Short mmCIF file of N, CA and C and ligand atoms in Angstrom, two decimals:
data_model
loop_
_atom_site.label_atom_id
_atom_site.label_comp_id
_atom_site.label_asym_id
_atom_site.label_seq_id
_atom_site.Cartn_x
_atom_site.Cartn_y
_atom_site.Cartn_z
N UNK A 3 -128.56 28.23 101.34
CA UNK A 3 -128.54 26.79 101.56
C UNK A 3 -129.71 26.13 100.82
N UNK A 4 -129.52 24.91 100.16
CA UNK A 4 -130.42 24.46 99.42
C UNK A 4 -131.32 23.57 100.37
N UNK A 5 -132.47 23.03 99.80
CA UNK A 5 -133.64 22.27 100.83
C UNK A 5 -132.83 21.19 100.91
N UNK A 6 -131.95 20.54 100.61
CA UNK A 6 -131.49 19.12 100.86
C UNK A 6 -130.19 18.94 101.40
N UNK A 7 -129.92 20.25 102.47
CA UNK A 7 -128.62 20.20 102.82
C UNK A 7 -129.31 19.65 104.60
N UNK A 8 -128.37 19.14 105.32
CA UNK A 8 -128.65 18.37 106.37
C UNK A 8 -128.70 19.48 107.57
N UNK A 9 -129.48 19.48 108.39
CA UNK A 9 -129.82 20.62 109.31
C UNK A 9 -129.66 19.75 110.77
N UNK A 10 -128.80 19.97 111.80
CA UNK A 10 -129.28 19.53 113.17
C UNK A 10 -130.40 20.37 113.82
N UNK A 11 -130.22 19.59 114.68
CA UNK A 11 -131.59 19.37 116.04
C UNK A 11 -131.80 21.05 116.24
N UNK A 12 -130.68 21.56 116.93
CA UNK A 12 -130.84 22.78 117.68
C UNK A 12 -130.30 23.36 116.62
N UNK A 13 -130.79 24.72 116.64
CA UNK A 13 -130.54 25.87 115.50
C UNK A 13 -129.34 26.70 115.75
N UNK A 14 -128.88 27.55 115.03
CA UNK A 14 -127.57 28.06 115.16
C UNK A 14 -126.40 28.10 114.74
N UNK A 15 -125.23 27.13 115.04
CA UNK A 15 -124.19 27.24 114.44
C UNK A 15 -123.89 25.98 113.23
N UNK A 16 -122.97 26.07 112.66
CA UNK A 16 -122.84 24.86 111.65
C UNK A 16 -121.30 23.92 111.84
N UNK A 17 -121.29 23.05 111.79
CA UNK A 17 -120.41 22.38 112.24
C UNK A 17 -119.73 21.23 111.02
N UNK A 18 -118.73 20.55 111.36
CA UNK A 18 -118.56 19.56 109.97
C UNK A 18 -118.16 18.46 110.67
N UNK A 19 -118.94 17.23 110.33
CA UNK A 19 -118.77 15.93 110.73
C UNK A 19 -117.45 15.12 110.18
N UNK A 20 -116.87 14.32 111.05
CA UNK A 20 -115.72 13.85 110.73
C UNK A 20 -115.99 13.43 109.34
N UNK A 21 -116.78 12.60 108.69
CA UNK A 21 -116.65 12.18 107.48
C UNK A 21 -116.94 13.05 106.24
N UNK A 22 -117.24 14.06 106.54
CA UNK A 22 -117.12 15.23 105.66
C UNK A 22 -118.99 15.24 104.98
N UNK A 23 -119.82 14.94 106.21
CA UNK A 23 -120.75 15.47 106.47
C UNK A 23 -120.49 16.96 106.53
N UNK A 24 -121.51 17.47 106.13
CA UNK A 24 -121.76 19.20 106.66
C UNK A 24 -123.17 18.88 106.95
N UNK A 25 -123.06 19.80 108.02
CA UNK A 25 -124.42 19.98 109.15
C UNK A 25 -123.86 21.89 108.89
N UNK A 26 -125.80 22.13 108.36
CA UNK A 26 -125.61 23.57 108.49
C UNK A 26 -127.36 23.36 110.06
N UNK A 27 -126.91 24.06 110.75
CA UNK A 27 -128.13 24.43 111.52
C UNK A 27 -129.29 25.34 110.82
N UNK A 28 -130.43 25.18 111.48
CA UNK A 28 -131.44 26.05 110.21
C UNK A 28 -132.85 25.85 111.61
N UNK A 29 -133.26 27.20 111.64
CA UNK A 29 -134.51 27.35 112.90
C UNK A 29 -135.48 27.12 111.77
N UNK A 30 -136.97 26.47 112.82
CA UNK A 30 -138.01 25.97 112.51
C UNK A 30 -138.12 25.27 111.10
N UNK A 31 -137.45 24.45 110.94
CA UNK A 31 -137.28 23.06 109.88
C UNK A 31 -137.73 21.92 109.91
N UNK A 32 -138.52 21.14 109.78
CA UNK A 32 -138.78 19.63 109.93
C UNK A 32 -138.09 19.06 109.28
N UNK A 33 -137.88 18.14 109.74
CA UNK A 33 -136.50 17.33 108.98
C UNK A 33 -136.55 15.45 108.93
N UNK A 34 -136.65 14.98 108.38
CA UNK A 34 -136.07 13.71 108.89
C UNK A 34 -134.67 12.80 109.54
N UNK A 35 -135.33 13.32 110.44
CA UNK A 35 -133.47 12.58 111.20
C UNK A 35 -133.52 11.50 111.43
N UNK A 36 -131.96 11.27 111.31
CA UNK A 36 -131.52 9.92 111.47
C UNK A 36 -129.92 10.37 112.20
N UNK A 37 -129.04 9.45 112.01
CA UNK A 37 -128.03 9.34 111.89
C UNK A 37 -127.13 9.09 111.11
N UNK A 38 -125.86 9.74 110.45
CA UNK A 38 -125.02 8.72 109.05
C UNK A 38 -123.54 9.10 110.18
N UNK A 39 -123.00 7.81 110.41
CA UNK A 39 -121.91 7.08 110.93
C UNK A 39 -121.74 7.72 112.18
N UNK A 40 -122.87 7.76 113.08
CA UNK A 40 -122.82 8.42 114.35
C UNK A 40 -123.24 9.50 114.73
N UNK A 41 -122.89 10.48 113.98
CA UNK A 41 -123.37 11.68 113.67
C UNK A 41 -124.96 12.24 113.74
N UNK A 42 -125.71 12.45 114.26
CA UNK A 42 -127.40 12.92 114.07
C UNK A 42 -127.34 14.09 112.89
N UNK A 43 -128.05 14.02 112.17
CA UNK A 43 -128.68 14.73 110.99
C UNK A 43 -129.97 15.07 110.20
N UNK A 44 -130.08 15.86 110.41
CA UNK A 44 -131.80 15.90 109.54
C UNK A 44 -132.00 16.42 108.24
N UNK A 45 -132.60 15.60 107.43
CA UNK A 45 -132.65 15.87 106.08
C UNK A 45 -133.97 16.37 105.89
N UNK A 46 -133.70 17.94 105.08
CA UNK A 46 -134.85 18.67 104.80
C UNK A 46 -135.28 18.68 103.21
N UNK A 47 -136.07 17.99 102.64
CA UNK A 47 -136.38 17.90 101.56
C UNK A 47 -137.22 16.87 100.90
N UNK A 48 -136.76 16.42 99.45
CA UNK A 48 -137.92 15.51 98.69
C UNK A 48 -137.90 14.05 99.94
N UNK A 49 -138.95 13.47 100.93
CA UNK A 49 -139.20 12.08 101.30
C UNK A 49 -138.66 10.99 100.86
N UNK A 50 -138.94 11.42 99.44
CA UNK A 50 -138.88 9.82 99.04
C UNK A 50 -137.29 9.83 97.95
N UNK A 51 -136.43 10.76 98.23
CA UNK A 51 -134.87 10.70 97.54
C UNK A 51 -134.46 9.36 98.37
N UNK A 52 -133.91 8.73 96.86
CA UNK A 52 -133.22 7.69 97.42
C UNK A 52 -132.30 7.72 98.13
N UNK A 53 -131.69 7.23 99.49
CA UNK A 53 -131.04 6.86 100.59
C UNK A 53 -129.61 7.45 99.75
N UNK A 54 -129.02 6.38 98.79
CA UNK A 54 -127.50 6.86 98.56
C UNK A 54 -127.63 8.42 97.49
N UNK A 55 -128.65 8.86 97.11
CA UNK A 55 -128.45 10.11 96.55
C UNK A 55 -128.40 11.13 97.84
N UNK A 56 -128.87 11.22 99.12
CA UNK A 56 -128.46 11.64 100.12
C UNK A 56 -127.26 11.66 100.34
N UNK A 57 -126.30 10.72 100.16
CA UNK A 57 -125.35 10.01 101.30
C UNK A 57 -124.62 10.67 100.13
N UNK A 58 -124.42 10.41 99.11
CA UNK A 58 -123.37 10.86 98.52
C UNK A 58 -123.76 12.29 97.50
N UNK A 59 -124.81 12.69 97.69
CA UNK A 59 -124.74 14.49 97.22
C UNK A 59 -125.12 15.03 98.06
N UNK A 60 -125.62 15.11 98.92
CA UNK A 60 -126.14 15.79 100.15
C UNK A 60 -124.75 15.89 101.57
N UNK A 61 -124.58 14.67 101.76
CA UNK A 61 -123.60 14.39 102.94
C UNK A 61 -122.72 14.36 102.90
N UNK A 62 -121.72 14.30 101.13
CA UNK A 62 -120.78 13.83 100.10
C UNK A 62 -119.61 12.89 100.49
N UNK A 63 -120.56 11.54 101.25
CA UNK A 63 -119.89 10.58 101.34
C UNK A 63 -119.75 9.74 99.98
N UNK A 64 -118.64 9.35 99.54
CA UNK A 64 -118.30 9.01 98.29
C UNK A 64 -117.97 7.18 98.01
N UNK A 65 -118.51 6.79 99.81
CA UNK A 65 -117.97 4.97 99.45
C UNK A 65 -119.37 4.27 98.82
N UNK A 66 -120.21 4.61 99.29
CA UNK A 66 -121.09 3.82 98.32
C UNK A 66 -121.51 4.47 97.14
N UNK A 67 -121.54 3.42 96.46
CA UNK A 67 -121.89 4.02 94.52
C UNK A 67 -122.63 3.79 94.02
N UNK A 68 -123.26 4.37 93.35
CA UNK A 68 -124.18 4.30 92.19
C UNK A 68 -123.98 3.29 91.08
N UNK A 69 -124.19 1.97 91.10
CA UNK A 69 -123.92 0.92 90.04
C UNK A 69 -124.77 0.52 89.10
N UNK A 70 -126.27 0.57 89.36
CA UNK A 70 -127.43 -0.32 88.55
C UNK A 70 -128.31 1.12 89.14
N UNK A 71 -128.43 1.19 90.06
CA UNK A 71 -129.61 2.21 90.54
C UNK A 71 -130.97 1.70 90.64
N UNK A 72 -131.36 -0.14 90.60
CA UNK A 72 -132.09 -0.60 90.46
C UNK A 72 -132.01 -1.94 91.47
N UNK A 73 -131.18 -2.05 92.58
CA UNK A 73 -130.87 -2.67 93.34
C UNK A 73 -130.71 -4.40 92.24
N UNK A 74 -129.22 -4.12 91.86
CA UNK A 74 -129.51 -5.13 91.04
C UNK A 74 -127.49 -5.51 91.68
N UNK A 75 -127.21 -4.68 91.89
CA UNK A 75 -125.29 -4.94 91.88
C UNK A 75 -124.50 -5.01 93.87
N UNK A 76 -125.18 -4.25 94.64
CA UNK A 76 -124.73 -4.06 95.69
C UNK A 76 -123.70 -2.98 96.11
N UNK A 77 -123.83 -2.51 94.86
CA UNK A 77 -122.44 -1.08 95.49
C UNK A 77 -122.33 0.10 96.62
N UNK A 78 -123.91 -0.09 96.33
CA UNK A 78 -124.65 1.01 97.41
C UNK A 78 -124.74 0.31 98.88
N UNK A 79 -125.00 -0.39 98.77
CA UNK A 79 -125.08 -1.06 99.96
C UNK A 79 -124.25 -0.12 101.57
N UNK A 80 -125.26 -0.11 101.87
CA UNK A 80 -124.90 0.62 103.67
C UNK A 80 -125.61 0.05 104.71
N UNK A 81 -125.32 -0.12 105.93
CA UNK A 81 -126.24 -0.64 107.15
C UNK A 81 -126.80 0.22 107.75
N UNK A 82 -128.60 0.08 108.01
CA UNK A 82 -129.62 0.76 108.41
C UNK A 82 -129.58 -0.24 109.63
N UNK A 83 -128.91 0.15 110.75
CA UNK A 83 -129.48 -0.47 112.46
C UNK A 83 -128.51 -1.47 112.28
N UNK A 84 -127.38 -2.03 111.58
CA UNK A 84 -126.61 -3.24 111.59
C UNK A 84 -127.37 -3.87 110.33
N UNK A 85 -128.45 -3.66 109.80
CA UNK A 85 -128.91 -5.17 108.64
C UNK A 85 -128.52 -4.09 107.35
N UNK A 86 -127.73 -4.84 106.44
CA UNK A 86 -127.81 -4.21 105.19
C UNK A 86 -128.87 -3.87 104.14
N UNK A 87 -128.94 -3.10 103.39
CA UNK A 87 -130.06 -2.08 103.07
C UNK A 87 -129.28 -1.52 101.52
N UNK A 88 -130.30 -1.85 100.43
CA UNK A 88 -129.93 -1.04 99.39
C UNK A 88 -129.95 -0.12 99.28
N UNK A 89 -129.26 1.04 99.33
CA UNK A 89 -129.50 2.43 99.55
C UNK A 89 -129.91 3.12 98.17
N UNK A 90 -129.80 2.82 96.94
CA UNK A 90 -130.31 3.58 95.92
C UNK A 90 -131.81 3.15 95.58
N UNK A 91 -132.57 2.31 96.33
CA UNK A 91 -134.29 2.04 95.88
C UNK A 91 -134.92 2.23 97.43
N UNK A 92 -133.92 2.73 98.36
CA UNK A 92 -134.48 3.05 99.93
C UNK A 92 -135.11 4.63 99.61
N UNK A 93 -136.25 5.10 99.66
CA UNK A 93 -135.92 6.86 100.49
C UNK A 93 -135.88 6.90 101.40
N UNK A 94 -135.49 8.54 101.65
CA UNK A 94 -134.42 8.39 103.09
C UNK A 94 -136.00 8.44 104.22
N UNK A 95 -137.00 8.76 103.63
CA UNK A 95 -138.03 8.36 104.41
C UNK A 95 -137.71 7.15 105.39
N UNK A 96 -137.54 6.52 105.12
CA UNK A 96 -136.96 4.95 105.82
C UNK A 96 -135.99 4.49 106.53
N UNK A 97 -135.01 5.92 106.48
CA UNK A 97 -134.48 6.11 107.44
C UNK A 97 -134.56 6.64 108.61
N UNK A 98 -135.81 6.83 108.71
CA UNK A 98 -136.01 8.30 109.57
C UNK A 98 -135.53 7.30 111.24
N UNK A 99 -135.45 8.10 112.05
CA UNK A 99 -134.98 7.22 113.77
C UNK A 99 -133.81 5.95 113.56
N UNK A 100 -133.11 5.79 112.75
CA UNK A 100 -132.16 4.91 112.26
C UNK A 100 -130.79 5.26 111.93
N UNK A 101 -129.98 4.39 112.45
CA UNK A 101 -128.48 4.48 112.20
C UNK A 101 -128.09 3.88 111.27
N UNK A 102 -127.35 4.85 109.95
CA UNK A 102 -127.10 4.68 109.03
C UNK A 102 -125.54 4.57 109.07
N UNK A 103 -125.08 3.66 108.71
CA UNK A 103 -123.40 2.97 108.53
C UNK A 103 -123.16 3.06 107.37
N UNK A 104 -121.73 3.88 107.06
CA UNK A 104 -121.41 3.63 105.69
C UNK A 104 -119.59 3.09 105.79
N UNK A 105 -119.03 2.97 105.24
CA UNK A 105 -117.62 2.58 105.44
C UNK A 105 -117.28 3.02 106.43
N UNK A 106 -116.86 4.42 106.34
CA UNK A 106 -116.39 5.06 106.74
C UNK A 106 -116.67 5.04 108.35
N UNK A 107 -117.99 4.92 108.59
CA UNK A 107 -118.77 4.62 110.25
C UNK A 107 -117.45 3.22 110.65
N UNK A 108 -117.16 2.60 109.61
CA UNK A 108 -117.05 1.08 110.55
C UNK A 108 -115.80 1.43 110.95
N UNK A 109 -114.77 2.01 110.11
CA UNK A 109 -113.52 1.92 110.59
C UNK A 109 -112.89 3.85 110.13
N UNK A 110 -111.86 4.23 110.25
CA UNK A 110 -110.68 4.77 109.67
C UNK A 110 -109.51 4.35 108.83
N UNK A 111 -108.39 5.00 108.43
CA UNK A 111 -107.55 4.75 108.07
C UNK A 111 -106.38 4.45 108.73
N UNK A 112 -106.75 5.14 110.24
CA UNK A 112 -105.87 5.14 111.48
C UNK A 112 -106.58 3.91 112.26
N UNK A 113 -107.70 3.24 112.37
CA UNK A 113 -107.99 2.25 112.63
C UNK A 113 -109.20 1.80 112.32
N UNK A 114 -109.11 1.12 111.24
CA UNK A 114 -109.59 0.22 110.20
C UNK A 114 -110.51 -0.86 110.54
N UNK A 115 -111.43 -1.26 110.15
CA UNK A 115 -112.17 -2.44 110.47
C UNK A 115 -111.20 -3.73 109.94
N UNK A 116 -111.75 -4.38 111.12
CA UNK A 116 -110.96 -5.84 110.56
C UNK A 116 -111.24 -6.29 109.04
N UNK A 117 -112.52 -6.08 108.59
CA UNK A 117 -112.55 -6.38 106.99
C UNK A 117 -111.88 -5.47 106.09
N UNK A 118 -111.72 -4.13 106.64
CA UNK A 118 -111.47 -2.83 105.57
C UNK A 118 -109.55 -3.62 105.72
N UNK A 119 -108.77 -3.75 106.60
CA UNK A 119 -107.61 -3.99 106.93
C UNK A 119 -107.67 -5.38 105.76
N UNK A 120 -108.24 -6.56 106.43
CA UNK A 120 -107.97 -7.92 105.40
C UNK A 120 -108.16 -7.45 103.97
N UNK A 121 -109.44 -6.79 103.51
CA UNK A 121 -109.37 -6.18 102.15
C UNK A 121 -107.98 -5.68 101.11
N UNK A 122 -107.41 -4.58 102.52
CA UNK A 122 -106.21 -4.21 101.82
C UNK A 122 -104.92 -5.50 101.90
N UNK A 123 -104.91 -5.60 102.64
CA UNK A 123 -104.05 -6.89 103.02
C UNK A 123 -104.08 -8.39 102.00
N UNK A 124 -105.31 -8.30 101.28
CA UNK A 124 -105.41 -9.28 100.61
C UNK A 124 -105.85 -8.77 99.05
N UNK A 125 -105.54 -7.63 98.96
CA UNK A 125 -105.47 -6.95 97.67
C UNK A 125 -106.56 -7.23 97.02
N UNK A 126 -107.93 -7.44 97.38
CA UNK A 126 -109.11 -7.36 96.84
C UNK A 126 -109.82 -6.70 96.03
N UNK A 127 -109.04 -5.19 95.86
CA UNK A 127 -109.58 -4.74 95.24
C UNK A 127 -108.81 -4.35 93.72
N UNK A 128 -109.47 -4.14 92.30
CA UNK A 128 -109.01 -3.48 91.63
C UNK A 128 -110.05 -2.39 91.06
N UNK A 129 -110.29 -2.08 90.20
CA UNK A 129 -111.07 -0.89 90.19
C UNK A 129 -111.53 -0.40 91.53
N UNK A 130 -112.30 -1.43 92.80
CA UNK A 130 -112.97 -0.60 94.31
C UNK A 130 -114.17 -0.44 93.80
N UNK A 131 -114.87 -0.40 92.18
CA UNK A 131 -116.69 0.18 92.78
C UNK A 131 -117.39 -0.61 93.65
N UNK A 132 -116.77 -2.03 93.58
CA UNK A 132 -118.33 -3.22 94.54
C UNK A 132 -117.73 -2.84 95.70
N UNK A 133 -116.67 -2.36 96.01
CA UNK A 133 -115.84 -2.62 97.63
C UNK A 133 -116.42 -2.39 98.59
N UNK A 134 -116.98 -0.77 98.34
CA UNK A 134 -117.94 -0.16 99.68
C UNK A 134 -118.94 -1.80 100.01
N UNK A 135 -119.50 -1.56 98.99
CA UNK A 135 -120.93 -2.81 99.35
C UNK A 135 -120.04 -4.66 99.92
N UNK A 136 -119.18 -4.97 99.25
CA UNK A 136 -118.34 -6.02 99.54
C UNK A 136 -118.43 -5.78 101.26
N UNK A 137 -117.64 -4.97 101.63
CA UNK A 137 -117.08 -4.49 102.82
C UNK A 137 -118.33 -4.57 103.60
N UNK A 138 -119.35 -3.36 103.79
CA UNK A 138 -120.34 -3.77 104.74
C UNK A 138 -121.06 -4.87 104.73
N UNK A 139 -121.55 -5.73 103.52
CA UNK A 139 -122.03 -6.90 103.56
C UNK A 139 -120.69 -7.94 104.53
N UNK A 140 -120.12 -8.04 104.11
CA UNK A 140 -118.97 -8.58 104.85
C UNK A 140 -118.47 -8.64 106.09
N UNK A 141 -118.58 -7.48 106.76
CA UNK A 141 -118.65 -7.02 108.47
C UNK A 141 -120.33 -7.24 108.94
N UNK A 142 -121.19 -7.39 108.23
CA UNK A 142 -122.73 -7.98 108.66
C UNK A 142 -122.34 -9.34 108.55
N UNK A 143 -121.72 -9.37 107.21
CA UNK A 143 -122.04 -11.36 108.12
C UNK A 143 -121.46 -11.89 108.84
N UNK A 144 -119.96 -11.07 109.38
CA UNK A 144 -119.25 -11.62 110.71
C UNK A 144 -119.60 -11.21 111.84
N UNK A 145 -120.49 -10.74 111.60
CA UNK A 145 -121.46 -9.60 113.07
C UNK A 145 -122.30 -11.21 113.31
N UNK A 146 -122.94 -11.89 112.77
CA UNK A 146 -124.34 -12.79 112.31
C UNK A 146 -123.37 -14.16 112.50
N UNK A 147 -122.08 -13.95 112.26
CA UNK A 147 -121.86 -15.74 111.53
C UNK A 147 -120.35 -15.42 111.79
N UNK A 148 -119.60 -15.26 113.23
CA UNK A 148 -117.99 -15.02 112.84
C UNK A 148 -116.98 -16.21 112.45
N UNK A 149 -117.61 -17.12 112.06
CA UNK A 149 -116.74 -18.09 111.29
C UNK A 149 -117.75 -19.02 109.89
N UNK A 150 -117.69 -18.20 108.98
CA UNK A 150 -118.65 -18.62 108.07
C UNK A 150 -117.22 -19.65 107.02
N UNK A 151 -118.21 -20.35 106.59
CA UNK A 151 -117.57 -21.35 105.77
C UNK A 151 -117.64 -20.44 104.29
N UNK A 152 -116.72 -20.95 103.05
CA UNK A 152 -116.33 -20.52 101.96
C UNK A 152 -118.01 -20.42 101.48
N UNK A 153 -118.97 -21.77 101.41
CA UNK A 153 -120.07 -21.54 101.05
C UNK A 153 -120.82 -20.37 101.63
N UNK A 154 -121.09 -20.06 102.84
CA UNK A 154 -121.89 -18.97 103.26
C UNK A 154 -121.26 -17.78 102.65
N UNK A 155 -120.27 -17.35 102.71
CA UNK A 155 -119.49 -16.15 102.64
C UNK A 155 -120.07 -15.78 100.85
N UNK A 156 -120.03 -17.05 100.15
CA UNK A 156 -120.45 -16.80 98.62
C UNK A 156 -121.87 -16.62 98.63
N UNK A 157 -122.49 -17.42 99.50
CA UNK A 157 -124.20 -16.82 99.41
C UNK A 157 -124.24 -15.57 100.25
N UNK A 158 -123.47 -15.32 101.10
CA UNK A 158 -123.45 -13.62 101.45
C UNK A 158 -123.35 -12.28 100.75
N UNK A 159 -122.38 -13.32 99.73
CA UNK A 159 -121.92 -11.81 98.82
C UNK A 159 -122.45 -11.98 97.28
N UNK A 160 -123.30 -13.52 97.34
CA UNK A 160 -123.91 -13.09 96.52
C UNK A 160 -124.72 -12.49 95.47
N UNK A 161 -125.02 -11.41 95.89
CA UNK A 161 -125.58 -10.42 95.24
C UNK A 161 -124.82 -9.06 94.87
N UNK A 162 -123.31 -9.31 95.55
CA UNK A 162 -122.71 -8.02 95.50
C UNK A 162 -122.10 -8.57 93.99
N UNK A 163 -121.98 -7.80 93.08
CA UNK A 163 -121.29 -7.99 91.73
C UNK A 163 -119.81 -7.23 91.82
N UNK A 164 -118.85 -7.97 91.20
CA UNK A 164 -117.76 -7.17 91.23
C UNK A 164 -117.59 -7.53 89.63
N UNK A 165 -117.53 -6.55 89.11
CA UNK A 165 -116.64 -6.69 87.33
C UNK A 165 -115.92 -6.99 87.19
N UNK A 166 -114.63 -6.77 88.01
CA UNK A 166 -113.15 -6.73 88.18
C UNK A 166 -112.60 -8.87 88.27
N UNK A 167 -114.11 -9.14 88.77
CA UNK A 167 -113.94 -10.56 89.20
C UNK A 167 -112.88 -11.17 89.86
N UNK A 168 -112.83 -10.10 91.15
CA UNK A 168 -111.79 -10.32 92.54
C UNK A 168 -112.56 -11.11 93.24
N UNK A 169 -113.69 -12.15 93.41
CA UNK A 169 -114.47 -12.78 94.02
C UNK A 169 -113.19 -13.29 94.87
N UNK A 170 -112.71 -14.00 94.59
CA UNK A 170 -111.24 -15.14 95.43
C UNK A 170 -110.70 -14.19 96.36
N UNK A 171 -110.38 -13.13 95.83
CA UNK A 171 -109.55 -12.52 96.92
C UNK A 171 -110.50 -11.95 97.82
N UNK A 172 -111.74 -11.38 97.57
CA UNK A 172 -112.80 -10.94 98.28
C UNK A 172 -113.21 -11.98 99.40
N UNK A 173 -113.40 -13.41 98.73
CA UNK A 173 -113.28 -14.33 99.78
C UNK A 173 -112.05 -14.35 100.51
N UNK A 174 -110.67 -14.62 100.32
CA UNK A 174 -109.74 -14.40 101.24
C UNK A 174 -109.64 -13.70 101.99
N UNK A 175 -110.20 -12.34 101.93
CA UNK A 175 -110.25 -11.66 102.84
C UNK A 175 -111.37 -11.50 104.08
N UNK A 176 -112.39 -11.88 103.75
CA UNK A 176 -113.25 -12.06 104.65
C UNK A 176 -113.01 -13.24 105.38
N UNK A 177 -112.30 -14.17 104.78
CA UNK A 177 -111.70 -15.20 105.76
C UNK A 177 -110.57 -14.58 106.84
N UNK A 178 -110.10 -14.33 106.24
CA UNK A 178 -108.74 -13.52 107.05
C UNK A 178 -109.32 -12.78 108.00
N UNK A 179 -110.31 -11.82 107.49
CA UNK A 179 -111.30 -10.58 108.81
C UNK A 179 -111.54 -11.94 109.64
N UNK A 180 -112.28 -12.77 109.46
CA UNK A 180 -112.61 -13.46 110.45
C UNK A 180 -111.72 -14.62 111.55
N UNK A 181 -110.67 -14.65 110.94
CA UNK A 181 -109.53 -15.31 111.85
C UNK A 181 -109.33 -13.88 113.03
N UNK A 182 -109.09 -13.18 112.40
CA UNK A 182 -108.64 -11.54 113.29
C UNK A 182 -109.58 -11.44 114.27
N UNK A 183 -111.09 -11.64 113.62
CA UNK A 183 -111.96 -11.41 115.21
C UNK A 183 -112.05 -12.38 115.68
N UNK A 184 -111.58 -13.25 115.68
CA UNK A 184 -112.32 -14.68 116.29
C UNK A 184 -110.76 -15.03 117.30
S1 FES B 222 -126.60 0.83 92.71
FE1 FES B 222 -127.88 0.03 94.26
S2 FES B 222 -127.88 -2.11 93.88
FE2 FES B 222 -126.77 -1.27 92.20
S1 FES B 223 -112.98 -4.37 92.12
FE1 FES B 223 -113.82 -3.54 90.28
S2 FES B 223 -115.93 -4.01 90.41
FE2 FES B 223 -115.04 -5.07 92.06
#
C-alpha cells in the first residue's frame, strides 16, 4: 500500500466506501482525518497535497476536475462543512476534522439531488467538466438563498467557467432545483 492510500480509525480489515472510496486499515499511522461524503478517512501522507489530487487519485472520485489548477475555473469545487472550497489550491491539511462533499455525497442516481435531477432535466450539460463545480456551488446557494433571483444565481456561479457556454440552461436549472425545494 502506498503512503497516500486512506487508512481508518481502527486497524484491521479494509472495506470499500459506497463511492468507490477504498479504506485500507493500517496499525499505528497518523493520519489526517476527515470525512469524503460521509464516510471517515484518514489520509497518510504529503500535508500539503492539494484537496482534489486526494479526492480524485487517492479516493478515485472522478466528479471534480482538474481545470486551471490555479483556482481560476471552479471545476474542482467541493463543500468543506457546507461552504464551498477550491479543492485544487486547498491541502488536505485543511481538511483535517471536516466534512468533505463531493457530488456524489449530495445525491445518487437512485435519488438525486434536486439540482443533480433539474441539471439533467434541463440538459445543462454538454461536455460536464464545470458540472461537478456548477452543481455544488448551486445546492450551496439554495442551502443560503432558496429562491435566488436570475441576478444572484449569476453572481453565484460566477466564477464557475463553463466552455461549453450552457450558462442559460445552468441557470434554468437551478431555477427549476429551486421551485422543487421550495
Ligand atoms: S481546477 Fe481548481 S479552480 Fe480550476
Ligand atoms: S458543459 Fe462543457 S465546460 Fe461546461
Amino acid at each position: 500500500m502506498s503512503e497516500h492510500e486512506y487508512n481508518a480509525a481502527s486497524p484491521g480489515a479494509s472495506r470499500s466506501l459506497t463511492d468507490g472510496v477504498s479504506v485500507q486499515e493500517t496499525e499505528n499511522q497518523e493520519g489526517i482525518d476527515f470525512s469524503i461524503n460521509g464516510n471517515a478517512v484518514s489520509f497518510s501522507g504529503d500535508p500539503e497535497k492539494p484537496l482534489l489530487y486526494v479526492l480524485r487519485n487517492d479516493a478515485g472520485l472522478n466528479g471534480p476536475k482538474f481545470g486551471c489548477g490555479v483556482a481560476q475555473c471552479g471545476s474542482c469545487e467541493v463543500l468543506v462543512d457546507g461552504e464551498t472550497v477550491i479543492s485544487c489550491t486547498t491541502p488536505v491539511e485543511d481538511v483535517a476534522e471536516s466534512e468533505v462533499t463531493t457530488t456524489r455525497g449530495l445525491g445518487t442516481s437512485d435519488d438525486p439531488h434536486p439540482v443533480q435531477e433539474a441539471f439533467i432535466e434541463a440538459q445543462a450539460a454538454q461536455c460536464g467538466y464545470c458540472i461537478h463545480g456548477m452543481i455544488v456551488e448551486a445546492a450551496a446557494l439554495l442551502e443560503e438563498n432558496p429562491d435566488p433571483s436570475d441576478e444572484e444565481i449569476d453572481d453565484a456561479l460566477a466564477d464557475n467557467l463553463c466552455r461549453c457556454g450552457t450558462h442559460d440552461e445552468i441557470r434554468t436549472a437551478v431555477n427549476r432545483a429551486a421551485e422543487e425545494m421550495n
